[in-house]
Amino acid sequence: MLEVRRVTAGYGAFTALWDVSLTVAAGEAVAVVGPNGAGKTTLMRVISGLVPSRGGELVFEGTPLTGRRAHQIVAHGIAHVPEGRRIFPGLTVAENLKMGAFLPPARRAYRQSLERVYGLFPVLAERRAQRAGSLSGGEQQMLAIGRALMSRPKLILLDEPSMGLAPVMVFRLFDLIRRVRAEGYTILVVEQNVRQVLKLVDRAYLLEVGRIRMEGRAELLSEQDFVRKAYMGL
Amino acid sequence: MDPIFLVEAAINGILLGGVLAVLALGLNLIFGVLDIVWIAYVDLVMLAMYAFYFMVQGHGWSVWVAGPATLVVGALLGIAVHLLIISPILTSAPINQLLATGGLLFFLQSFATFLWTTDHRSVRLSLPSVEIGGIFLPFTRVIPFAISILAMLALYLFLRHTYIGTAIRAVSQDRDAMALMGANPQRVYVVTSAVGGAMAGLAATLLSFQYSVHPFFGGQFGPLTFMICVLGGLGNMVGAFVASFVMSEIIAIGGVMFSTEMGYVIAFVVFIVVMFARPGGILARRE
């Protein structure tokens, strides 16, 4: 479904990703793990078009997306839940979800999508008229995921969904992501919480200082020192 | 002093405040989305006032036709400023953007002087006054006030209840996140600049009811408009609305109690004092 081929990217004189290749098949859940500063967030931002790639190719469902801007990539069915959630704090919960359905095809299906999101996250329905900035961290993360679902994506990019959440909330959130998966969405997730995320996904990649070091099925990887390595950042 | 004069001044203050609020909201809307203060904003109003003047005096158009046409002229000027001046330097340092719109101010003033000389031109609308309990309310102020309130209500509904309006508010909170929703930032900027320009066009029509236009008209209302925006908190629409009336009341009441110049002096002193007490504007949240 998604193919990233030998992508290089960076900011200014700094190169954050070197020759990174990765694939995600339809229906799969794939994780990218690695220590801080490995380039995980940059990789997500390259896929969603927020950061231009300097080399390599990006292909989604057979369509080349290399060089497309963020607002064009959403239209192809890739939704990015960015690091730090990035909800619109001054807008209400309902308005945030409405913005998720900004594109005309998503706008036409607004009612159904909204019901679906409220079904997945009932707390968002309860708080629909509240300012999004007043939600708790966990609720804001649900809103960020819900907002991404409103665009009716095929692939969801989740960047550090558990960041800044209390341990109890982290467990609940992973459960919710599992439910999102069960709805048939394909997921690519970046996470520091390696042990949790390996229970969630089918395959994982280990990214270290901008390069892919290891790749394989989640249950095999967790056996290796891979986990420890990624955890400790050694 | 007869208290009736104070009441009359207070009412005139409210009537002026409505038009000032249109100016402040237009400027503030653009700032909120683009993070740029258009220094030449009121000079665009000046250009639009000339447009209104030539439509009415030169071509004999009815004000009911010339008014909406001036609004369109304002919107086109807003789009032109964005595409020709802001867009090419959108990613450069904020000070460059400020200087570019400042340069536009001098260009527009000189250009207007070159084309139309420094003569004051007025559309000379003669409208009656109404008298209510000994207070005279000239229609040249009542009508602009009523239209400005309706226009602000329309702006509110636009920002609140349309997709693009909500997107404009969303972009002012997080530019990148709105791109991830599929909104082309460039398109949102153009729409915002058009709406801000249309507000300038509307203000031009309303100000033409009372004031004559000349190339340096911007100097009369420009500093006051910036002061209102800062007083209300840059980018804060409700704050700008409230601050417009606070300032126009001070100017109007100070004007009858002392003199017009003194009214402005008091307004600027109040501004400075408030800025010391609440640097984020009157409606800023306390830390």
PDB file of N, CA and C in Angstrom, chain B residues 22 30 40 65 74 106 126 189 193 213 220:
ATOM      1  N   VAL B  22     -14.675  47.904  12.526  1.00  0.00           N
ATOM      2  CA  VAL B  22     -14.545  47.243  11.218  1.00  0.00           C
ATOM      3  C   VAL B  22     -13.083  47.256  10.779  1.00  0.00           C
ATOM      4  N   ILE B  30      -6.241  39.462   9.533  1.00  0.00           N
ATOM      5  CA  ILE B  30      -5.057  39.174   8.726  1.00  0.00           C
ATOM      6  C   ILE B  30      -3.875  38.837   9.627  1.00  0.00           C
ATOM      7  N   ALA B  40       0.275  49.180   5.943  1.00  0.00           N
ATOM      8  CA  ALA B  40      -0.404  50.025   4.956  1.00  0.00           C
ATOM      9  C   ALA B  40      -1.914  49.779   4.909  1.00  0.00           C
ATOM     10  N   VAL B  65     -24.883  51.344  -5.083  1.00  0.00           N
ATOM     11  CA  VAL B  65     -24.130  50.526  -6.031  1.00  0.00           C
ATOM     12  C   VAL B  65     -22.635  50.681  -5.753  1.00  0.00           C
ATOM     13  N   GLY B  74     -11.887  46.666  -2.429  1.00  0.00           N
ATOM     14  CA  GLY B  74     -11.081  46.374  -1.238  1.00  0.00           C
ATOM     15  C   GLY B  74     -10.606  44.934  -1.227  1.00  0.00           C
ATOM     16  N   PHE B 106       4.351  54.075   1.941  1.00  0.00           N
ATOM     17  CA  PHE B 106       4.922  55.259   1.298  1.00  0.00           C
ATOM     18  C   PHE B 106       4.620  55.266  -0.196  1.00  0.00           C
ATOM     19  N   SER B 126     -25.637  64.691   1.534  1.00  0.00           N
ATOM     20  CA  SER B 126     -26.414  65.480   2.490  1.00  0.00           C
ATOM     21  C   SER B 126     -27.556  64.615   3.007  1.00  0.00           C
ATOM     22  N   TYR B 189      -4.787  31.799   3.011  1.00  0.00           N
ATOM     23  CA  TYR B 189      -4.218  33.144   3.097  1.00  0.00           C
ATOM     24  C   TYR B 189      -4.909  34.098   2.136  1.00  0.00           C
ATOM     25  N   SER B 193      -6.946  37.363   3.175  1.00  0.00           N
ATOM     26  CA  SER B 193      -6.569  38.690   2.687  1.00  0.00           C
ATOM     27  C   SER B 193      -7.726  39.349   1.957  1.00  0.00           C
ATOM     28  N   VAL B 213     -11.425  62.498   1.438  1.00  0.00           N
ATOM     29  CA  VAL B 213     -10.242  61.668   1.233  1.00  0.00           C
ATOM     30  C   VAL B 213      -9.106  62.510   0.653  1.00  0.00           C
ATOM     31  N   GLN B 220      -4.453  59.565   9.575  1.00  0.00           N
ATOM     32  CA  GLN B 220      -5.524  59.961  10.488  1.00  0.00           C
ATOM     33  C   GLN B 220      -6.028  58.758  11.293  1.00  0.00           C
TER      34      GLN B 220
END
